[in-house]
PDB file of C-alpha atoms in Angstrom:
ATOM      1  CA  MET A 171       0.000   0.000   0.000  1.00  0.00           C
ATOM      2  CA  TYR A 172       1.260   3.468  -0.943  1.00  0.00           C
ATOM      3  CA  THR A 173       0.161   6.304   1.359  1.00  0.00           C
ATOM      4  CA  VAL A 174       0.451   9.891   0.142  1.00  0.00           C
ATOM      5  CA  PHE A 175      -0.160  12.665   2.698  1.00  0.00           C
ATOM      6  CA  PHE A 176      -1.119  16.171   1.566  1.00  0.00           C
ATOM      7  CA  ILE A 177      -0.113  19.032   3.865  1.00  0.00           C
ATOM      8  CA  GLY A 178       0.164  22.773   3.420  1.00  0.00           C
ATOM      9  CA  THR A 179      -1.019  26.101   4.713  1.00  0.00           C
ATOM     10  CA  ALA A 180      -4.683  27.071   4.792  1.00  0.00           C
ATOM     11  CA  GLY A 181      -5.978  28.068   1.367  1.00  0.00           C
ATOM     12  CA  SER A 182      -3.274  26.283  -0.607  1.00  0.00           C
ATOM     13  CA  GLY A 183      -5.864  23.937  -2.103  1.00  0.00           C
ATOM     14  CA  LYS A 184      -5.000  20.607  -0.493  1.00  0.00           C
ATOM     15  CA  SER A 185      -8.505  19.160  -0.601  1.00  0.00           C
ATOM     16  CA  THR A 186      -9.115  20.351  -4.148  1.00  0.00           C
ATOM     17  CA  LEU A 187      -5.821  18.813  -5.263  1.00  0.00           C
ATOM     18  CA  VAL A 188      -6.662  15.520  -3.536  1.00  0.00           C
ATOM     19  CA  SER A 189      -9.973  15.509  -5.388  1.00  0.00           C
ATOM     20  CA  ALA A 190      -8.414  16.329  -8.757  1.00  0.00           C
ATOM     21  CA  LEU A 191      -5.616  13.770  -8.423  1.00  0.00           C
ATOM     22  CA  SER A 192      -7.934  10.991  -7.250  1.00  0.00           C
ATOM     23  CA  ASN A 193     -10.235  11.632 -10.235  1.00  0.00           C
ATOM     24  CA  TRP A 194      -7.236  11.694 -12.593  1.00  0.00           C
ATOM     25  CA  LEU A 195      -5.913   8.401 -11.215  1.00  0.00           C
ATOM     26  CA  GLU A 196      -9.324   6.764 -11.546  1.00  0.00           C
ATOM     27  CA  ASP A 197      -9.567   8.003 -15.140  1.00  0.00           C
ATOM     28  CA  GLN A 198      -6.226   6.272 -15.796  1.00  0.00           C
ATOM     29  CA  GLY A 199      -7.675   3.026 -14.460  1.00  0.00           C
ATOM     30  CA  PHE A 200      -6.007   3.033 -11.035  1.00  0.00           C
ATOM     31  CA  ASP A 201      -7.741   1.995  -7.834  1.00  0.00           C
ATOM     32  CA  VAL A 202      -7.305   4.785  -5.307  1.00  0.00           C
ATOM     33  CA  GLY A 203      -8.646   5.389  -1.806  1.00  0.00           C
ATOM     34  CA  VAL A 204      -9.149   8.783  -0.163  1.00  0.00           C
ATOM     35  CA  VAL A 205      -8.948   9.522   3.562  1.00  0.00           C
ATOM     36  CA  ASN A 206     -10.051  12.778   5.193  1.00  0.00           C
ATOM     37  CA  LEU A 207      -8.153  13.638   8.377  1.00  0.00           C
ATOM     38  CA  ASP A 208      -9.558  17.168   8.698  1.00  0.00           C
ATOM     39  CA  PRO A 209     -12.035  17.132  11.615  1.00  0.00           C
ATOM     40  CA  ALA A 210     -13.037  20.751  10.922  1.00  0.00           C
ATOM     41  CA  ALA A 211     -13.857  20.489   7.204  1.00  0.00           C
ATOM     42  CA  GLU A 212     -17.248  22.013   6.418  1.00  0.00           C
ATOM     43  CA  TYR A 213     -17.157  20.881   2.794  1.00  0.00           C
ATOM     44  CA  LEU A 214     -15.060  18.391   0.844  1.00  0.00           C
ATOM     45  CA  PRO A 215     -14.809  18.370  -2.977  1.00  0.00           C
ATOM     46  CA  TYR A 216     -14.542  14.577  -2.915  1.00  0.00           C
ATOM     47  CA  VAL A 217     -16.360  11.665  -1.265  1.00  0.00           C
ATOM     48  CA  PRO A 218     -13.857  10.099   1.153  1.00  0.00           C
ATOM     49  CA  ASP A 219     -13.625   6.361   1.612  1.00  0.00           C
ATOM     50  CA  ILE A 220     -12.731   7.046   5.244  1.00  0.00           C
ATOM     51  CA  ASP A 221     -13.784  10.238   7.016  1.00  0.00           C
ATOM     52  CA  VAL A 222     -12.507  11.079  10.508  1.00  0.00           C
ATOM     53  CA  ARG A 223     -15.517  13.366  11.005  1.00  0.00           C
ATOM     54  CA  ASP A 224     -17.686  10.261  11.363  1.00  0.00           C
ATOM     55  CA  ARG A 225     -16.101   9.859  14.802  1.00  0.00           C
ATOM     56  CA  ILE A 226     -14.413  13.153  15.666  1.00  0.00           C
ATOM     57  CA  SER A 227     -15.817  16.552  14.727  1.00  0.00           C
ATOM     58  CA  ALA A 228     -14.137  19.819  15.672  1.00  0.00           C
ATOM     59  CA  ARG A 229     -17.517  21.541  15.592  1.00  0.00           C
ATOM     60  CA  ARG A 230     -19.010  19.081  18.111  1.00  0.00           C
ATOM     61  CA  ILE A 231     -15.930  19.419  20.319  1.00  0.00           C
ATOM     62  CA  MET A 232     -16.232  23.216  20.152  1.00  0.00           C
ATOM     63  CA  LYS A 233     -19.827  23.095  21.383  1.00  0.00           C
ATOM     64  CA  GLN A 234     -19.262  20.380  23.982  1.00  0.00           C
ATOM     65  CA  PHE A 235     -16.196  21.905  25.631  1.00  0.00           C
ATOM     66  CA  LYS A 236     -16.870  25.568  24.747  1.00  0.00           C
ATOM     67  CA  LEU A 237     -13.572  25.955  22.879  1.00  0.00           C
ATOM     68  CA  GLY A 238     -12.499  28.379  20.195  1.00  0.00           C
ATOM     69  CA  PRO A 239     -11.908  27.271  16.571  1.00  0.00           C
ATOM     70  CA  ASN A 240      -8.174  26.602  16.907  1.00  0.00           C
ATOM     71  CA  ALA A 241      -8.429  24.945  20.316  1.00  0.00           C
ATOM     72  CA  SER A 242     -11.177  22.639  19.051  1.00  0.00           C
ATOM     73  CA  ILE A 243      -9.002  21.546  16.096  1.00  0.00           C
ATOM     74  CA  VAL A 244      -6.043  20.926  18.424  1.00  0.00           C
ATOM     75  CA  ALA A 245      -8.272  18.829  20.682  1.00  0.00           C
ATOM     76  CA  ALA A 246      -9.688  16.962  17.681  1.00  0.00           C
ATOM     77  CA  VAL A 247      -6.235  16.166  16.268  1.00  0.00           C
ATOM     78  CA  ASP A 248      -5.128  14.893  19.680  1.00  0.00           C
ATOM     79  CA  MET A 249      -8.256  12.736  19.899  1.00  0.00           C
ATOM     80  CA  MET A 250      -7.568  11.303  16.449  1.00  0.00           C
ATOM     81  CA  VAL A 251      -4.554   9.505  17.897  1.00  0.00           C
ATOM     82  CA  THR A 252      -6.964   7.092  19.590  1.00  0.00           C
ATOM     83  CA  GLU A 253      -8.562   6.369  16.195  1.00  0.00           C
ATOM     84  CA  ALA A 254      -5.314   5.756  14.285  1.00  0.00           C
ATOM     85  CA  GLU A 255      -5.464   1.979  14.632  1.00  0.00           C
ATOM     86  CA  ARG A 256      -9.080   1.841  13.492  1.00  0.00           C
ATOM     87  CA  ILE A 257      -8.420   4.133  10.509  1.00  0.00           C
ATOM     88  CA  LYS A 258      -5.501   1.913   9.455  1.00  0.00           C
ATOM     89  CA  GLU A 259      -7.725  -1.163   9.707  1.00  0.00           C
ATOM     90  CA  GLU A 260     -10.378   0.530   7.582  1.00  0.00           C
ATOM     91  CA  MET A 261      -7.753   1.371   4.968  1.00  0.00           C
ATOM     92  CA  GLU A 262      -6.805  -2.299   4.824  1.00  0.00           C
ATOM     93  CA  VAL A 263     -10.474  -3.236   4.402  1.00  0.00           C
ATOM     94  CA  VAL A 264     -10.888  -0.759   1.531  1.00  0.00           C
ATOM     95  CA  GLY A 265      -7.810  -2.408   0.037  1.00  0.00           C
ATOM     96  CA  ALA A 266      -6.808   0.277  -2.463  1.00  0.00           C
ATOM     97  CA  PRO A 267      -3.145   0.100  -3.532  1.00  0.00           C
ATOM     98  CA  ILE A 268      -2.745   3.866  -3.084  1.00  0.00           C
ATOM     99  CA  PHE A 269      -4.332   6.197  -0.545  1.00  0.00           C
ATOM    100  CA  LEU A 270      -4.430   9.978  -0.804  1.00  0.00           C
ATOM    101  CA  ILE A 271      -4.693  11.376   2.725  1.00  0.00           C
ATOM    102  CA  ASP A 272      -6.015  14.906   3.232  1.00  0.00           C
ATOM    103  CA  THR A 273      -4.868  16.658   6.430  1.00  0.00           C
ATOM    104  CA  PRO A 274      -6.278  19.612   8.428  1.00  0.00           C
ATOM    105  CA  GLY A 275      -6.336  22.989   6.735  1.00  0.00           C
ATOM    106  CA  GLN A 276      -4.490  24.697   9.573  1.00  0.00           C
ATOM    107  CA  MET A 277      -1.112  23.101   8.947  1.00  0.00           C
ATOM    108  CA  GLU A 278       0.522  24.406  12.133  1.00  0.00           C
ATOM    109  CA  LEU A 279      -2.142  22.748  14.299  1.00  0.00           C
ATOM    110  CA  PHE A 280      -1.329  19.380  12.731  1.00  0.00           C
ATOM    111  CA  ALA A 281       2.257  19.347  11.500  1.00  0.00           C
ATOM    112  CA  PHE A 282       3.883  20.836  14.576  1.00  0.00           C
ATOM    113  CA  ARG A 283       2.116  18.787  17.230  1.00  0.00           C
ATOM    114  CA  GLN A 284       3.262  15.379  18.371  1.00  0.00           C
ATOM    115  CA  SER A 285      -0.163  13.919  17.619  1.00  0.00           C
ATOM    116  CA  GLY A 286       0.084  14.974  13.961  1.00  0.00           C
ATOM    117  CA  ALA A 287       3.508  13.389  13.530  1.00  0.00           C
ATOM    118  CA  TYR A 288       2.224  10.230  15.245  1.00  0.00           C
ATOM    119  CA  LEU A 289      -0.728   9.976  12.856  1.00  0.00           C
ATOM    120  CA  ILE A 290       1.557  10.327   9.842  1.00  0.00           C
ATOM    121  CA  GLN A 291       3.828   7.569  11.133  1.00  0.00           C
ATOM    122  CA  ARG A 292       0.992   5.254  12.179  1.00  0.00           C
ATOM    123  CA  LEU A 293      -0.956   5.538   8.917  1.00  0.00           C
ATOM    124  CA  SER A 294       2.139   5.133   6.759  1.00  0.00           C
ATOM    125  CA  ASP A 295       2.736   1.813   5.064  1.00  0.00           C
ATOM    126  CA  VAL A 296       5.781   0.260   3.420  1.00  0.00           C
ATOM    127  CA  HIS A 297       5.809   3.134   0.941  1.00  0.00           C
ATOM    128  CA  SER A 298       4.755   6.624   1.987  1.00  0.00           C
ATOM    129  CA  LEU A 299       5.387  10.176   0.922  1.00  0.00           C
ATOM    130  CA  VAL A 300       4.341  13.728   1.792  1.00  0.00           C
ATOM    131  CA  VAL A 301       3.141  16.209  -0.817  1.00  0.00           C
ATOM    132  CA  TYR A 302       3.647  19.742   0.447  1.00  0.00           C
ATOM    133  CA  VAL A 303       1.031  21.872  -1.325  1.00  0.00           C
ATOM    134  CA  ALA A 304       2.182  25.447  -1.892  1.00  0.00           C
ATOM    135  CA  ASP A 305       0.143  28.409  -3.120  1.00  0.00           C
ATOM    136  CA  ALA A 306       1.421  29.559  -6.514  1.00  0.00           C
ATOM    137  CA  VAL A 307       0.198  33.130  -6.039  1.00  0.00           C
ATOM    138  CA  TYR A 308       2.056  33.472  -2.738  1.00  0.00           C
ATOM    139  CA  MET A 309       5.239  31.966  -4.193  1.00  0.00           C
ATOM    140  CA  GLN A 310       5.511  34.666  -6.869  1.00  0.00           C
ATOM    141  CA  THR A 311       7.192  36.987  -4.396  1.00  0.00           C
ATOM    142  CA  VAL A 312      10.728  36.538  -3.144  1.00  0.00           C
ATOM    143  CA  ASP A 313       9.600  36.465   0.490  1.00  0.00           C
ATOM    144  CA  GLY A 314       6.747  34.092  -0.316  1.00  0.00           C
ATOM    145  CA  PHE A 315       9.043  31.672  -2.102  1.00  0.00           C
ATOM    146  CA  ALA A 316      11.619  31.675   0.690  1.00  0.00           C
ATOM    147  CA  THR A 317       9.119  31.145   3.493  1.00  0.00           C
ATOM    148  CA  THR A 318       7.344  28.407   1.534  1.00  0.00           C
ATOM    149  CA  MET A 319      10.583  26.472   1.104  1.00  0.00           C
ATOM    150  CA  LEU A 320      11.391  26.921   4.799  1.00  0.00           C
ATOM    151  CA  LEU A 321       7.964  25.597   5.814  1.00  0.00           C
ATOM    152  CA  ALA A 322       8.297  22.671   3.420  1.00  0.00           C
ATOM    153  CA  LEU A 323      11.714  21.832   4.853  1.00  0.00           C
ATOM    154  CA  SER A 324      10.484  22.092   8.442  1.00  0.00           C
ATOM    155  CA  SER A 325       7.621  19.695   7.700  1.00  0.00           C
ATOM    156  CA  ARG A 326      10.023  17.295   5.991  1.00  0.00           C
ATOM    157  CA  ILE A 327      12.197  17.306   9.110  1.00  0.00           C
ATOM    158  CA  ARG A 328       9.115  16.913  11.271  1.00  0.00           C
ATOM    159  CA  PHE A 329       7.598  13.949   9.447  1.00  0.00           C
ATOM    160  CA  LYS A 330      10.835  12.282   8.311  1.00  0.00           C
ATOM    161  CA  LYS A 331       9.263  11.282   5.003  1.00  0.00           C
ATOM    162  CA  PRO A 332      10.252  11.795   1.351  1.00  0.00           C
ATOM    163  CA  GLN A 333       8.578  14.946   0.089  1.00  0.00           C
ATOM    164  CA  ILE A 334       7.344  16.509  -3.134  1.00  0.00           C
ATOM    165  CA  VAL A 335       6.580  20.239  -3.333  1.00  0.00           C
ATOM    166  CA  ALA A 336       3.495  20.777  -5.487  1.00  0.00           C
ATOM    167  CA  VAL A 337       2.833  24.395  -6.450  1.00  0.00           C
ATOM    168  CA  ASN A 338      -0.950  24.501  -6.792  1.00  0.00           C
ATOM    169  CA  LYS A 339      -2.998  27.129  -8.699  1.00  0.00           C
ATOM    170  CA  ALA A 340      -0.362  27.181 -11.442  1.00  0.00           C
ATOM    171  CA  ASP A 341      -3.067  28.351 -13.853  1.00  0.00           C
ATOM    172  CA  LEU A 342      -2.816  31.744 -12.112  1.00  0.00           C
ATOM    173  CA  LEU A 343       0.907  32.070 -12.851  1.00  0.00           C
ATOM    174  CA  SER A 344       2.322  33.753 -15.899  1.00  0.00           C
ATOM    175  CA  GLU A 345       5.003  31.917 -17.839  1.00  0.00           C
ATOM    176  CA  GLU A 346       7.487  34.517 -16.622  1.00  0.00           C
ATOM    177  CA  ALA A 347       6.592  33.888 -12.964  1.00  0.00           C
ATOM    178  CA  THR A 348       7.007  30.140 -13.424  1.00  0.00           C
ATOM    179  CA  VAL A 349      10.449  30.649 -14.962  1.00  0.00           C
ATOM    180  CA  THR A 350      11.409  32.997 -12.122  1.00  0.00           C
ATOM    181  CA  ILE A 351      10.453  30.475  -9.434  1.00  0.00           C
ATOM    182  CA  ASN A 352      12.446  27.757 -11.197  1.00  0.00           C
ATOM    183  CA  ASN A 353      15.414  30.126 -11.450  1.00  0.00           C
ATOM    184  CA  TRP A 354      15.274  30.764  -7.697  1.00  0.00           C
ATOM    185  CA  VAL A 355      15.445  27.015  -7.105  1.00  0.00           C
ATOM    186  CA  GLU A 356      18.354  26.562  -9.507  1.00  0.00           C
ATOM    187  CA  ASP A 357      20.241  29.674  -8.382  1.00  0.00           C
ATOM    188  CA  PRO A 358      19.596  30.413  -4.677  1.00  0.00           C
ATOM    189  CA  GLU A 359      22.216  33.177  -4.725  1.00  0.00           C
ATOM    190  CA  ALA A 360      20.066  35.203  -7.111  1.00  0.00           C
ATOM    191  CA  LEU A 361      17.199  34.826  -4.664  1.00  0.00           C
ATOM    192  CA  LEU A 362      19.313  35.842  -1.681  1.00  0.00           C
ATOM    193  CA  GLU A 363      20.487  38.969  -3.452  1.00  0.00           C
ATOM    194  CA  SER A 364      16.843  39.958  -3.958  1.00  0.00           C
ATOM    195  CA  LEU A 365      15.917  39.596  -0.290  1.00  0.00           C
ATOM    196  CA  ASP A 366      15.867  42.689   1.894  1.00  0.00           C
ATOM    197  CA  MET A 367      16.962  41.133   5.180  1.00  0.00           C
ATOM    198  CA  PRO A 368      19.959  41.123   7.531  1.00  0.00           C
ATOM    199  CA  GLN A 369      23.015  39.191   6.405  1.00  0.00           C
ATOM    200  CA  TYR A 370      22.726  36.591   9.152  1.00  0.00           C
ATOM    201  CA  GLU A 371      19.206  35.711   7.957  1.00  0.00           C
ATOM    202  CA  LYS A 372      20.525  35.323   4.431  1.00  0.00           C
ATOM    203  CA  GLU A 373      23.164  32.954   5.782  1.00  0.00           C
ATOM    204  CA  VAL A 374      20.434  30.828   7.333  1.00  0.00           C
ATOM    205  CA  LEU A 375      18.646  30.615   3.974  1.00  0.00           C
ATOM    206  CA  ARG A 376      21.947  29.907   2.215  1.00  0.00           C
ATOM    207  CA  SER A 377      22.533  27.001   4.576  1.00  0.00           C
ATOM    208  CA  VAL A 378      19.024  25.702   3.899  1.00  0.00           C
ATOM    209  CA  ALA A 379      19.655  25.886   0.149  1.00  0.00           C
ATOM    210  CA  ASN A 380      23.012  24.137   0.500  1.00  0.00           C
ATOM    211  CA  MET A 381      21.325  21.319   2.434  1.00  0.00           C
ATOM    212  CA  GLY A 382      18.864  20.755  -0.413  1.00  0.00           C
ATOM    213  CA  GLY A 383      16.028  22.752   1.101  1.00  0.00           C
ATOM    214  CA  PHE A 384      15.211  24.489  -2.182  1.00  0.00           C
ATOM    215  CA  VAL A 385      13.724  21.591  -4.144  1.00  0.00           C
ATOM    216  CA  GLU A 386      12.407  21.575  -7.682  1.00  0.00           C
ATOM    217  CA  PRO A 387       8.622  22.022  -7.474  1.00  0.00           C
ATOM    218  CA  VAL A 388       5.900  20.430  -9.561  1.00  0.00           C
ATOM    219  CA  PHE A 389       3.507  23.046 -10.971  1.00  0.00           C
ATOM    220  CA  VAL A 390      -0.086  21.808 -10.860  1.00  0.00           C
ATOM    221  CA  SER A 391      -3.601  23.166 -11.072  1.00  0.00           C
ATOM    222  CA  ALA A 392      -6.364  21.323  -9.290  1.00  0.00           C
ATOM    223  CA  LYS A 393      -8.804  23.512 -11.216  1.00  0.00           C
ATOM    224  CA  THR A 394      -7.629  22.784 -14.781  1.00  0.00           C
ATOM    225  CA  GLY A 395      -5.800  19.490 -14.274  1.00  0.00           C
ATOM    226  CA  GLU A 396      -2.512  20.982 -15.441  1.00  0.00           C
ATOM    227  CA  GLY A 397       0.510  19.075 -14.154  1.00  0.00           C
ATOM    228  CA  LEU A 398      -1.361  16.153 -12.576  1.00  0.00           C
ATOM    229  CA  ASP A 399       0.487  13.785 -14.909  1.00  0.00           C
ATOM    230  CA  ARG A 400       3.812  15.257 -13.753  1.00  0.00           C
ATOM    231  CA  LEU A 401       2.778  14.906 -10.120  1.00  0.00           C
ATOM    232  CA  TYR A 402       1.886  11.267 -10.721  1.00  0.00           C
ATOM    233  CA  HIS A 403       5.241  10.773 -12.408  1.00  0.00           C
ATOM    234  CA  LYS A 404       6.977  12.123  -9.291  1.00  0.00           C
ATOM    235  CA  LEU A 405       4.981   9.700  -7.134  1.00  0.00           C
ATOM    236  CA  GLN A 406       5.830   6.861  -9.480  1.00  0.00           C
ATOM    237  CA  MET A 407       9.525   7.771  -9.448  1.00  0.00           C
ATOM    238  CA  HIS A 408       9.531   7.524  -5.666  1.00  0.00           C
ATOM    239  CA  TYR A 409       7.859   4.117  -5.645  1.00  0.00           C
ATOM    240  CA  THR A 410       9.453   2.385  -8.600  1.00  0.00           C
ATOM    241  CA  GLY A 411      12.326   4.594  -9.698  1.00  0.00           C
ATOM    242  CA  GLY A 412      10.375   5.188 -12.906  1.00  0.00           C
ATOM    243  CA  GLU A 413      10.769   1.612 -14.112  1.00  0.00           C
ATOM    244  CA  ASP A 414       7.087   0.708 -13.907  1.00  0.00           C
ATOM    245  CA  ALA A 415       4.037   2.714 -14.941  1.00  0.00           C
ATOM    246  CA  GLN A 416       1.836   0.867 -12.439  1.00  0.00           C
ATOM    247  CA  LEU A 417       1.120   1.655  -8.833  1.00  0.00           C
ATOM    248  CA  PRO A 418       1.667  -0.970  -6.112  1.00  0.00           C
ATOM    249  CA  PRO A 419      -0.595  -4.058  -6.452  1.00  0.00           C
TER     250      PRO A 419
END
């Protein structure tokens, strides 16, 4: 079983990308399962095979314990730890060779808590990977690009999983902006020269770049379907090294 976790900041389009990729995979003839781990989702653009809200709802927790929105999500994520074993069993019952796993919209309330890291580890199988979903519009700016790469690197360190950076909403980027982002990845020094920040902060970013923190992104659009084939290719390369066009049996 191949488990693919989608994380990213609020508004980056994680759920929409999960929906678009699952539909694309099904159109290609692949059997794919979808898991929703967002206990606060009011609407999902897909029908999940497994939905954590059936057992744990941030809205119900908010009313029951009189918590605010963020506190209720934190409580819900912590409670999900007790459901990890059951969710894994349900995934095995569904039996799909690949699962796309949607995570809470508020990334910081999931990625940087011990319960979130535990869920990632517990629901992983022999093969697992994290797709960090970035907002293309935000990444057009120098500051936006730099902070996105830092967040992606911090989540990679946190989860200790192979990672792909998918720049969603690519349909909103001009060709020039796409080239610029790729140039920043290929030539971090050009990026650093553009940043208006103290030298010591530039040295931190330079160290991140030297450690491989600035990774080549995959430009996708959940709205138009652009780049979904390239994203699949990246997933395939991780699983098979590109030698087989099929997903795990």
